[in-house]
Amino acid sequence: PSTMAGVDLESNLTLTLAEAFNGVQKRLSLGAEIIDVRIPAGAKPGTKIRVRGKGQANPYNRQRGDLYLRIEVQPHPFFQFDGDNLVCEVPIAPDEAVLGAAIEVPTPEGMVTMNIPAGIRSGQTLRLRGKGWSNPKGGRGDQLVKVAIAPPKELSAIERECYEKIRANRSIDPRSALKQVRL
């Protein structure tokens, strides 16, 4: 038994989205021992980080196994994971959906301007190339921006008047195809 290697240990390590995206130095307590572990940028949930020689010691020869840290990432209120992509939902006003617009959208590095094409539908997804999750090989996924048309809850008098004019002069019926629907 004296030739046995040490025993590998596994432990969970929870990071914020920012720590996982940017990489972070973490100080961990292993019983009486305190160690510093460097987590590389782009660690995703389920990623395993190997820390050599920090597992359990073999009682016969004191040789230690490795410690494997399984990464968990705290949920973020805006960004969600989809492989190497990040997914988010951005509200737009009805006039932006009809006319198109250039809007500011948060990305992991800060705000960027994204063009909303005229006539976009609620639920459509636009892609910001290279703005998603960084992977350890150096590439970047995309950020997928799902558009949600957000009608105003309260209207000013002029807004109400404009919307009533639009309704009175609308040239299309968005539900015309529904007249043929049968069971």
CSV table of N, CA and C in Angstrom, one decimal, residues 8-161:
chain,number,residue,atom,x,y,z
A,8,ASP,N,-7.8,12.0,-4.5
A,8,ASP,CA,-8.3,13.3,-5.1
A,8,ASP,C,-9.5,13.7,-4.4
A,9,LEU,N,-9.6,15.0,-4.2
A,9,LEU,CA,-10.8,15.6,-3.5
A,9,LEU,C,-11.6,16.4,-4.6
A,10,GLU,N,-12.9,16.6,-4.4
A,10,GLU,CA,-13.6,17.4,-5.3
A,10,GLU,C,-14.4,18.4,-4.4
A,11,SER,N,-14.5,19.7,-4.8
A,11,SER,CA,-15.2,20.7,-4.0
A,11,SER,C,-15.9,21.6,-5.0
A,12,ASN,N,-17.0,22.2,-4.6
A,12,ASN,CA,-17.7,23.2,-5.4
A,12,ASN,C,-17.1,24.6,-5.1
A,13,LEU,N,-17.0,25.5,-6.1
A,13,LEU,CA,-16.6,26.9,-5.9
A,13,LEU,C,-17.6,27.8,-6.6
A,14,THR,N,-18.3,28.6,-5.9
A,14,THR,CA,-19.3,29.5,-6.5
A,14,THR,C,-18.7,30.9,-6.8
A,15,LEU,N,-18.8,31.3,-8.0
A,15,LEU,CA,-18.3,32.6,-8.5
A,15,LEU,C,-19.5,33.5,-8.9
A,16,THR,N,-19.2,34.8,-8.9
A,16,THR,CA,-20.2,35.7,-9.6
A,16,THR,C,-19.9,35.6,-11.1
A,17,LEU,N,-20.9,36.1,-11.9
A,17,LEU,CA,-20.7,36.1,-13.3
A,17,LEU,C,-19.4,36.9,-13.7
A,18,ALA,N,-19.2,38.1,-13.0
A,18,ALA,CA,-18.0,38.9,-13.3
A,18,ALA,C,-16.7,38.2,-13.0
A,19,GLU,N,-16.7,37.4,-11.9
A,19,GLU,CA,-15.5,36.7,-11.5
A,19,GLU,C,-15.2,35.6,-12.5
A,20,ALA,N,-16.3,34.9,-13.0
A,20,ALA,CA,-16.1,33.8,-13.9
A,20,ALA,C,-15.7,34.4,-15.3
A,21,PHE,N,-16.2,35.5,-15.7
A,21,PHE,CA,-15.9,36.1,-17.0
A,21,PHE,C,-14.5,36.6,-17.0
A,22,ASN,N,-14.1,37.4,-16.0
A,22,ASN,CA,-12.8,38.0,-16.0
A,22,ASN,C,-11.7,37.2,-15.4
A,23,GLY,N,-12.0,36.1,-14.7
A,23,GLY,CA,-11.0,35.3,-14.0
A,23,GLY,C,-10.8,36.0,-12.6
A,24,VAL,N,-10.3,35.2,-11.7
A,24,VAL,CA,-10.2,35.7,-10.3
A,24,VAL,C,-9.2,34.9,-9.5
A,25,GLN,N,-8.6,35.5,-8.5
A,25,GLN,CA,-7.8,34.8,-7.5
A,25,GLN,C,-8.6,34.6,-6.3
A,26,LYS,N,-8.8,33.3,-5.9
A,26,LYS,CA,-9.6,33.0,-4.7
A,26,LYS,C,-8.7,32.4,-3.6
A,27,ARG,N,-9.0,32.8,-2.4
A,27,ARG,CA,-8.3,32.2,-1.2
A,27,ARG,C,-9.2,31.2,-0.6
A,28,LEU,N,-8.8,30.0,-0.5
A,28,LEU,CA,-9.6,28.9,0.0
A,28,LEU,C,-9.0,28.3,1.3
A,29,SER,N,-9.8,27.9,2.2
A,29,SER,CA,-9.4,27.2,3.4
A,29,SER,C,-9.6,25.7,3.3
A,30,LEU,N,-8.5,25.0,3.4
A,30,LEU,CA,-8.5,23.5,3.3
A,30,LEU,C,-8.1,23.0,4.7
A,31,GLY,N,-9.1,23.0,5.6
A,31,GLY,CA,-8.8,22.6,7.0
A,31,GLY,C,-7.9,23.7,7.6
A,32,ALA,N,-6.6,23.3,8.0
A,32,ALA,CA,-5.7,24.3,8.6
A,32,ALA,C,-4.9,25.0,7.5
A,33,GLU,N,-5.0,24.6,6.3
A,33,GLU,CA,-4.2,25.2,5.2
A,33,GLU,C,-5.0,26.2,4.4
A,34,ILE,N,-4.4,27.3,4.1
A,34,ILE,CA,-5.0,28.3,3.3
A,34,ILE,C,-4.2,28.4,1.9
A,35,ILE,N,-5.0,28.3,0.8
A,35,ILE,CA,-4.3,28.3,-0.5
A,35,ILE,C,-4.9,29.4,-1.4
A,36,ASP,N,-4.1,29.9,-2.3
A,36,ASP,CA,-4.6,30.8,-3.3
A,36,ASP,C,-4.8,30.1,-4.6
A,37,VAL,N,-5.9,30.2,-5.3
A,37,VAL,CA,-6.2,29.5,-6.5
A,37,VAL,C,-6.5,30.5,-7.6
A,38,ARG,N,-5.9,30.4,-8.7
A,38,ARG,CA,-6.2,31.3,-9.9
A,38,ARG,C,-7.2,30.6,-10.7
A,39,ILE,N,-8.4,31.3,-10.9
A,39,ILE,CA,-9.5,30.8,-11.8
A,39,ILE,C,-9.3,31.6,-13.1
A,40,PRO,N,-9.1,30.9,-14.2
A,40,PRO,CA,-8.9,31.6,-15.5
A,40,PRO,C,-10.2,32.2,-16.0
A,41,ALA,N,-10.0,33.3,-16.8
A,41,ALA,CA,-11.2,33.9,-17.4
A,41,ALA,C,-12.0,32.9,-18.2
A,42,GLY,N,-13.3,33.1,-18.2
A,42,GLY,CA,-14.1,32.2,-19.0
A,42,GLY,C,-14.6,30.9,-18.4
A,43,ALA,N,-14.4,30.8,-17.1
A,43,ALA,CA,-14.8,29.5,-16.4
A,43,ALA,C,-16.3,29.5,-16.5
A,44,LYS,N,-16.9,28.3,-16.9
A,44,LYS,CA,-18.3,28.2,-17.1
A,44,LYS,C,-18.8,27.2,-16.0
A,45,PRO,N,-20.1,27.2,-15.7
A,45,PRO,CA,-20.7,26.3,-14.7
A,45,PRO,C,-20.3,24.9,-15.1
A,46,GLY,N,-19.8,24.1,-14.2
A,46,GLY,CA,-19.5,22.7,-14.5
A,46,GLY,C,-18.0,22.5,-14.8
A,47,THR,N,-17.3,23.6,-15.1
A,47,THR,CA,-15.9,23.6,-15.4
A,47,THR,C,-15.1,23.0,-14.2
A,48,LYS,N,-14.1,22.2,-14.4
A,48,LYS,CA,-13.3,21.6,-13.3
A,48,LYS,C,-11.9,22.2,-13.3
A,49,ILE,N,-11.5,22.8,-12.2
A,49,ILE,CA,-10.2,23.4,-12.1
A,49,ILE,C,-9.3,22.4,-11.2
A,50,ARG,N,-8.2,22.0,-11.8
A,50,ARG,CA,-7.3,21.1,-11.0
A,50,ARG,C,-6.3,21.8,-10.2
A,51,VAL,N,-6.2,21.5,-8.9
A,51,VAL,CA,-5.1,22.1,-8.1
A,51,VAL,C,-4.3,21.0,-7.7
A,52,ARG,N,-3.1,20.9,-8.2
A,52,ARG,CA,-2.2,19.8,-8.0
A,52,ARG,C,-1.7,19.7,-6.5
A,53,GLY,N,-1.7,18.5,-6.0
A,53,GLY,CA,-1.1,18.2,-4.7
A,53,GLY,C,-1.8,18.8,-3.5
A,54,LYS,N,-3.1,19.2,-3.7
A,54,LYS,CA,-3.9,19.7,-2.6
A,54,LYS,C,-5.1,18.8,-2.2
A,55,GLY,N,-5.0,17.5,-2.7
A,55,GLY,CA,-6.0,16.6,-2.3
A,55,GLY,C,-5.6,15.9,-0.9
A,56,GLN,N,-6.2,14.8,-0.6
A,56,GLN,CA,-6.0,14.1,0.6
A,56,GLN,C,-4.6,13.3,0.6
A,57,ALA,N,-3.9,13.3,1.7
A,57,ALA,CA,-2.6,12.6,1.7
A,57,ALA,C,-2.8,11.1,1.9
A,58,ASN,N,-1.9,10.4,1.3
A,58,ASN,CA,-1.9,8.9,1.5
A,58,ASN,C,-1.2,8.7,2.9
A,59,PRO,N,-1.9,8.0,3.8
A,59,PRO,CA,-1.3,7.9,5.2
A,59,PRO,C,0.0,7.2,5.2
A,60,TYR,N,0.3,6.4,4.2
A,60,TYR,CA,1.6,5.7,4.3
A,60,TYR,C,2.8,6.5,3.8
A,61,ASN,N,2.6,7.2,2.7
A,61,ASN,CA,3.8,8.0,2.2
A,61,ASN,C,3.6,9.5,2.2
A,62,ARG,N,2.5,9.9,2.7
A,62,ARG,CA,2.1,11.4,2.8
A,62,ARG,C,2.0,12.0,1.4
A,63,GLN,N,2.0,11.2,0.3
A,63,GLN,CA,1.8,11.8,-1.0
A,63,GLN,C,0.4,12.3,-1.2
A,64,ARG,N,0.2,13.5,-1.7
A,64,ARG,CA,-1.2,14.0,-1.8
A,64,ARG,C,-1.7,13.9,-3.2
A,65,GLY,N,-3.0,13.7,-3.2
A,65,GLY,CA,-3.8,13.7,-4.5
A,65,GLY,C,-4.0,15.1,-4.9
A,66,ASP,N,-4.9,15.3,-5.9
A,66,ASP,CA,-5.2,16.6,-6.4
A,66,ASP,C,-6.6,17.1,-5.9
A,67,LEU,N,-6.8,18.4,-5.9
A,67,LEU,CA,-8.1,19.0,-5.5
A,67,LEU,C,-8.7,19.4,-6.9
A,68,TYR,N,-10.0,19.0,-7.1
A,68,TYR,CA,-10.7,19.5,-8.3
A,68,TYR,C,-11.8,20.4,-7.8
A,69,LEU,N,-11.8,21.6,-8.3
A,69,LEU,CA,-12.8,22.6,-8.0
A,69,LEU,C,-13.8,22.6,-9.1
A,70,ARG,N,-15.1,22.3,-8.8
A,70,ARG,CA,-16.2,22.4,-9.8
A,70,ARG,C,-16.8,23.8,-9.7
A,71,ILE,N,-16.8,24.5,-10.8
A,71,ILE,CA,-17.2,25.9,-10.8
A,71,ILE,C,-18.8,25.9,-10.9
A,72,GLU,N,-19.3,26.7,-10.0
A,72,GLU,CA,-20.7,27.1,-10.1
A,72,GLU,C,-20.8,28.6,-10.3
A,73,VAL,N,-21.7,29.1,-11.0
A,73,VAL,CA,-21.8,30.6,-11.3
A,73,VAL,C,-23.2,31.0,-10.8
A,74,GLN,N,-23.2,32.1,-9.9
A,74,GLN,CA,-24.4,32.6,-9.4
A,74,GLN,C,-25.3,33.2,-10.5
A,75,PRO,N,-26.6,33.0,-10.4
A,75,PRO,CA,-27.5,33.6,-11.5
A,75,PRO,C,-27.3,35.1,-11.5
A,76,HIS,N,-27.4,35.6,-12.7
A,76,HIS,CA,-27.3,37.0,-13.0
A,76,HIS,C,-28.7,37.6,-13.4
A,77,PRO,N,-29.0,38.8,-12.9
A,77,PRO,CA,-30.4,39.3,-13.2
A,77,PRO,C,-30.6,39.6,-14.7
A,78,PHE,N,-29.5,39.8,-15.5
A,78,PHE,CA,-29.7,40.2,-16.9
A,78,PHE,C,-29.1,39.1,-17.9
A,79,PHE,N,-28.0,38.6,-17.6
A,79,PHE,CA,-27.3,37.6,-18.6
A,79,PHE,C,-27.6,36.2,-18.1
A,80,GLN,N,-27.9,35.3,-19.1
A,80,GLN,CA,-28.0,33.9,-18.9
A,80,GLN,C,-27.0,33.2,-19.9
A,81,PHE,N,-26.6,32.0,-19.5
A,81,PHE,CA,-25.7,31.2,-20.3
A,81,PHE,C,-26.5,30.4,-21.4
A,82,ASP,N,-25.8,30.3,-22.6
A,82,ASP,CA,-26.3,29.3,-23.6
A,82,ASP,C,-25.0,28.8,-24.3
A,83,GLY,N,-24.4,27.8,-23.8
A,83,GLY,CA,-23.1,27.4,-24.3
A,83,GLY,C,-22.0,28.5,-24.1
A,84,ASP,N,-21.4,28.9,-25.2
A,84,ASP,CA,-20.4,30.0,-25.2
A,84,ASP,C,-21.1,31.3,-25.4
A,85,ASN,N,-22.4,31.3,-25.6
A,85,ASN,CA,-23.2,32.5,-25.8
A,85,ASN,C,-23.8,33.0,-24.5
A,86,LEU,N,-24.0,34.3,-24.5
A,86,LEU,CA,-24.8,34.9,-23.4
A,86,LEU,C,-26.1,35.4,-24.0
A,87,VAL,N,-27.2,35.2,-23.2
A,87,VAL,CA,-28.5,35.5,-23.7
A,87,VAL,C,-29.0,36.6,-22.8
A,88,CYS,N,-29.7,37.6,-23.3
A,88,CYS,CA,-30.4,38.6,-22.5
A,88,CYS,C,-31.7,39.1,-23.2
A,89,GLU,N,-32.5,39.8,-22.5
A,89,GLU,CA,-33.7,40.3,-23.1
A,89,GLU,C,-33.7,41.8,-22.9
A,90,VAL,N,-34.0,42.5,-24.0
A,90,VAL,CA,-34.0,44.0,-24.0
A,90,VAL,C,-35.3,44.6,-24.4
A,91,PRO,N,-35.9,45.4,-23.6
A,91,PRO,CA,-37.2,46.0,-23.9
A,91,PRO,C,-37.0,47.2,-24.9
A,92,ILE,N,-37.9,47.3,-25.9
A,92,ILE,CA,-37.9,48.4,-26.8
A,92,ILE,C,-39.3,49.0,-26.9
A,93,ALA,N,-39.4,50.2,-27.2
A,93,ALA,CA,-40.7,50.9,-27.4
A,93,ALA,C,-41.4,50.5,-28.7
A,94,PRO,N,-42.7,50.6,-28.7
A,94,PRO,CA,-43.4,50.3,-30.0
A,94,PRO,C,-42.9,51.1,-31.2
A,95,ASP,N,-42.6,52.4,-31.0
A,95,ASP,CA,-42.1,53.2,-32.2
A,95,ASP,C,-40.8,52.7,-32.6
A,96,GLU,N,-39.9,52.2,-31.7
A,96,GLU,CA,-38.6,51.7,-32.1
A,96,GLU,C,-38.8,50.4,-32.9
A,97,ALA,N,-39.8,49.6,-32.5
A,97,ALA,CA,-40.1,48.3,-33.3
A,97,ALA,C,-40.6,48.7,-34.7
A,98,VAL,N,-41.4,49.7,-34.8
A,98,VAL,CA,-42.0,50.0,-36.1
A,98,VAL,C,-41.0,50.7,-37.0
A,99,LEU,N,-40.3,51.7,-36.4
A,99,LEU,CA,-39.4,52.6,-37.3
A,99,LEU,C,-38.0,52.1,-37.3
A,100,GLY,N,-37.6,51.2,-36.4
A,100,GLY,CA,-36.2,50.9,-36.2
A,100,GLY,C,-35.5,51.9,-35.3
A,101,ALA,N,-34.4,51.5,-34.7
A,101,ALA,CA,-33.7,52.4,-33.8
A,101,ALA,C,-32.3,52.0,-33.6
A,102,ALA,N,-31.4,52.8,-33.1
A,102,ALA,CA,-30.1,52.5,-32.5
A,102,ALA,C,-30.2,52.6,-31.0
A,103,ILE,N,-30.1,51.5,-30.3
A,103,ILE,CA,-30.2,51.5,-28.9
A,103,ILE,C,-29.0,51.0,-28.2
A,104,GLU,N,-28.8,51.4,-26.9
A,104,GLU,CA,-27.7,51.0,-26.1
A,104,GLU,C,-28.0,49.7,-25.4
A,105,VAL,N,-27.1,48.7,-25.5
A,105,VAL,CA,-27.4,47.4,-24.9
A,105,VAL,C,-26.2,47.0,-24.0
A,106,PRO,N,-26.4,46.6,-22.7
A,106,PRO,CA,-25.3,46.2,-21.9
A,106,PRO,C,-24.6,44.9,-22.4
A,107,THR,N,-23.3,44.8,-22.4
A,107,THR,CA,-22.5,43.6,-22.6
A,107,THR,C,-21.6,43.4,-21.4
A,108,PRO,N,-20.9,42.3,-21.3
A,108,PRO,CA,-20.0,42.1,-20.2
A,108,PRO,C,-19.0,43.2,-20.0
A,109,GLU,N,-18.6,43.9,-21.1
A,109,GLU,CA,-17.6,44.9,-21.1
A,109,GLU,C,-18.2,46.3,-21.0
A,110,GLY,N,-19.5,46.5,-21.0
A,110,GLY,CA,-20.1,47.8,-21.0
A,110,GLY,C,-21.1,47.9,-22.1
A,111,MET,N,-21.6,49.1,-22.3
A,111,MET,CA,-22.7,49.4,-23.2
A,111,MET,C,-22.2,49.4,-24.7
A,112,VAL,N,-23.0,48.9,-25.6
A,112,VAL,CA,-22.7,49.0,-27.0
A,112,VAL,C,-23.9,49.4,-27.7
A,113,THR,N,-23.8,50.0,-28.9
A,113,THR,CA,-24.9,50.4,-29.7
A,113,THR,C,-25.3,49.3,-30.6
A,114,MET,N,-26.6,49.0,-30.6
A,114,MET,CA,-27.1,47.9,-31.5
A,114,MET,C,-28.3,48.5,-32.4
A,115,ASN,N,-28.3,48.1,-33.6
A,115,ASN,CA,-29.3,48.6,-34.5
A,115,ASN,C,-30.5,47.7,-34.5
A,116,ILE,N,-31.7,48.2,-34.2
A,116,ILE,CA,-32.9,47.5,-34.3
A,116,ILE,C,-33.5,47.7,-35.6
A,117,PRO,N,-33.7,46.7,-36.4
A,117,PRO,CA,-34.3,46.9,-37.8
A,117,PRO,C,-35.8,47.3,-37.7
A,118,ALA,N,-36.2,48.1,-38.6
A,118,ALA,CA,-37.6,48.5,-38.7
A,118,ALA,C,-38.5,47.2,-38.9
A,119,GLY,N,-39.6,47.2,-38.2
A,119,GLY,CA,-40.5,46.0,-38.3
A,119,GLY,C,-40.2,44.8,-37.5
A,120,ILE,N,-39.3,44.9,-36.6
A,120,ILE,CA,-38.9,43.8,-35.8
A,120,ILE,C,-40.1,43.3,-34.9
A,121,ARG,N,-40.2,42.0,-34.7
A,121,ARG,CA,-41.3,41.5,-33.9
A,121,ARG,C,-40.8,41.2,-32.5
A,122,SER,N,-41.7,41.2,-31.5
A,122,SER,CA,-41.4,40.9,-30.1
A,122,SER,C,-41.0,39.4,-30.1
A,123,GLY,N,-39.9,39.1,-29.4
A,123,GLY,CA,-39.4,37.8,-29.3
A,123,GLY,C,-38.3,37.4,-30.3
A,124,GLN,N,-38.1,38.3,-31.3
A,124,GLN,CA,-37.0,38.0,-32.2
A,124,GLN,C,-35.7,38.2,-31.5
A,125,THR,N,-34.7,37.5,-32.0
A,125,THR,CA,-33.3,37.6,-31.4
A,125,THR,C,-32.3,38.2,-32.3
A,126,LEU,N,-31.6,39.1,-31.9
A,126,LEU,CA,-30.5,39.7,-32.6
A,126,LEU,C,-29.2,39.2,-32.0
A,127,ARG,N,-28.1,39.2,-32.9
A,127,ARG,CA,-26.8,38.7,-32.4
A,127,ARG,C,-25.8,39.8,-32.4
A,128,LEU,N,-25.1,39.9,-31.2
A,128,LEU,CA,-23.9,40.7,-31.1
A,128,LEU,C,-22.7,39.8,-31.2
A,129,ARG,N,-22.0,39.8,-32.4
A,129,ARG,CA,-20.9,38.8,-32.6
A,129,ARG,C,-19.7,39.1,-31.6
A,130,GLY,N,-19.2,38.1,-31.1
A,130,GLY,CA,-18.0,38.2,-30.2
A,130,GLY,C,-18.2,38.9,-28.9
A,131,LYS,N,-19.5,39.1,-28.5
A,131,LYS,CA,-19.7,39.8,-27.2
A,131,LYS,C,-20.2,38.8,-26.1
A,132,GLY,N,-20.1,37.5,-26.4
A,132,GLY,CA,-20.6,36.5,-25.5
A,132,GLY,C,-19.5,36.1,-24.5
A,133,TRP,N,-19.5,34.8,-24.1
A,133,TRP,CA,-18.6,34.3,-23.1
A,133,TRP,C,-17.2,34.1,-23.8
A,134,SER,N,-16.2,34.4,-23.0
A,134,SER,CA,-14.8,34.1,-23.5
A,134,SER,C,-14.5,32.7,-23.2
A,135,ASN,N,-13.9,32.0,-24.1
A,135,ASN,CA,-13.5,30.6,-23.8
A,135,ASN,C,-12.0,30.5,-23.7
A,136,PRO,N,-11.5,29.5,-22.9
A,136,PRO,CA,-10.1,29.4,-22.6
A,136,PRO,C,-9.2,29.4,-23.8
A,137,LYS,N,-9.7,29.0,-25.0
A,137,LYS,CA,-8.8,29.0,-26.1
A,137,LYS,C,-8.6,30.4,-26.8
A,138,GLY,N,-9.3,31.4,-26.2
A,138,GLY,CA,-9.1,32.8,-26.6
A,138,GLY,C,-10.3,33.3,-27.5
A,139,GLY,N,-11.2,32.5,-27.9
A,139,GLY,CA,-12.3,33.0,-28.7
A,139,GLY,C,-13.4,33.6,-27.9
A,140,ARG,N,-14.4,34.1,-28.5
A,140,ARG,CA,-15.6,34.6,-27.8
A,140,ARG,C,-16.8,34.1,-28.4
A,141,GLY,N,-17.8,33.8,-27.6
A,141,GLY,CA,-19.1,33.5,-28.2
A,141,GLY,C,-19.9,34.8,-28.5
A,142,ASP,N,-21.1,34.7,-28.8
A,142,ASP,CA,-21.9,35.8,-29.2
A,142,ASP,C,-22.9,36.2,-28.0
A,143,GLN,N,-23.4,37.4,-28.1
A,143,GLN,CA,-24.4,37.8,-27.2
A,143,GLN,C,-25.7,37.8,-28.0
A,144,LEU,N,-26.7,37.0,-27.5
A,144,LEU,CA,-28.0,37.0,-28.2
A,144,LEU,C,-29.0,37.9,-27.4
A,145,VAL,N,-29.5,38.8,-28.2
A,145,VAL,CA,-30.4,39.8,-27.6
A,145,VAL,C,-31.8,39.6,-28.0
A,146,LYS,N,-32.6,39.1,-27.1
A,146,LYS,CA,-34.0,38.9,-27.4
A,146,LYS,C,-34.8,40.2,-27.2
A,147,VAL,N,-35.6,40.6,-28.2
A,147,VAL,CA,-36.3,41.9,-28.2
A,147,VAL,C,-37.7,41.7,-27.6
A,148,ALA,N,-38.0,42.5,-26.7
A,148,ALA,CA,-39.4,42.5,-26.1
A,148,ALA,C,-40.0,43.9,-26.3
A,149,ILE,N,-41.1,44.0,-27.1
A,149,ILE,CA,-41.7,45.2,-27.3
A,149,ILE,C,-42.5,45.6,-26.0
A,150,ALA,N,-42.2,46.7,-25.4
A,150,ALA,CA,-42.8,47.1,-24.1
A,150,ALA,C,-43.7,48.3,-24.3
A,151,PRO,N,-45.0,48.1,-24.4
A,151,PRO,CA,-45.9,49.2,-24.6
A,151,PRO,C,-45.9,50.1,-23.3
A,152,PRO,N,-46.1,51.4,-23.4
A,152,PRO,CA,-46.1,52.2,-22.2
A,152,PRO,C,-47.3,51.9,-21.4
A,153,LYS,N,-47.1,52.0,-20.0
A,153,LYS,CA,-48.2,51.7,-19.1
A,153,LYS,C,-49.1,53.0,-19.0
A,154,GLU,N,-48.5,54.1,-19.1
A,154,GLU,CA,-49.2,55.4,-19.0
A,154,GLU,C,-48.8,56.2,-20.2
A,155,LEU,N,-49.8,56.9,-20.8
A,155,LEU,CA,-49.6,57.7,-22.0
A,155,LEU,C,-49.8,59.2,-21.6
A,156,SER,N,-49.0,60.0,-22.2
A,156,SER,CA,-49.3,61.5,-22.2
A,156,SER,C,-50.4,61.7,-23.1
A,157,ALA,N,-51.0,62.9,-23.0
A,157,ALA,CA,-52.1,63.3,-23.9
A,157,ALA,C,-51.7,63.2,-25.4
A,158,ILE,N,-50.5,63.7,-25.7
A,158,ILE,CA,-50.0,63.7,-27.1
A,158,ILE,C,-49.8,62.3,-27.6
A,159,GLU,N,-49.2,61.4,-26.7
A,159,GLU,CA,-49.0,60.0,-27.1
A,159,GLU,C,-50.3,59.3,-27.4
A,160,ARG,N,-51.3,59.5,-26.5
A,160,ARG,CA,-52.6,58.9,-26.7
A,160,ARG,C,-53.2,59.4,-28.0
A,161,GLU,N,-53.1,60.6,-28.3
A,161,GLU,CA,-53.7,61.2,-29.5
A,161,GLU,C,-53.0,60.6,-30.8
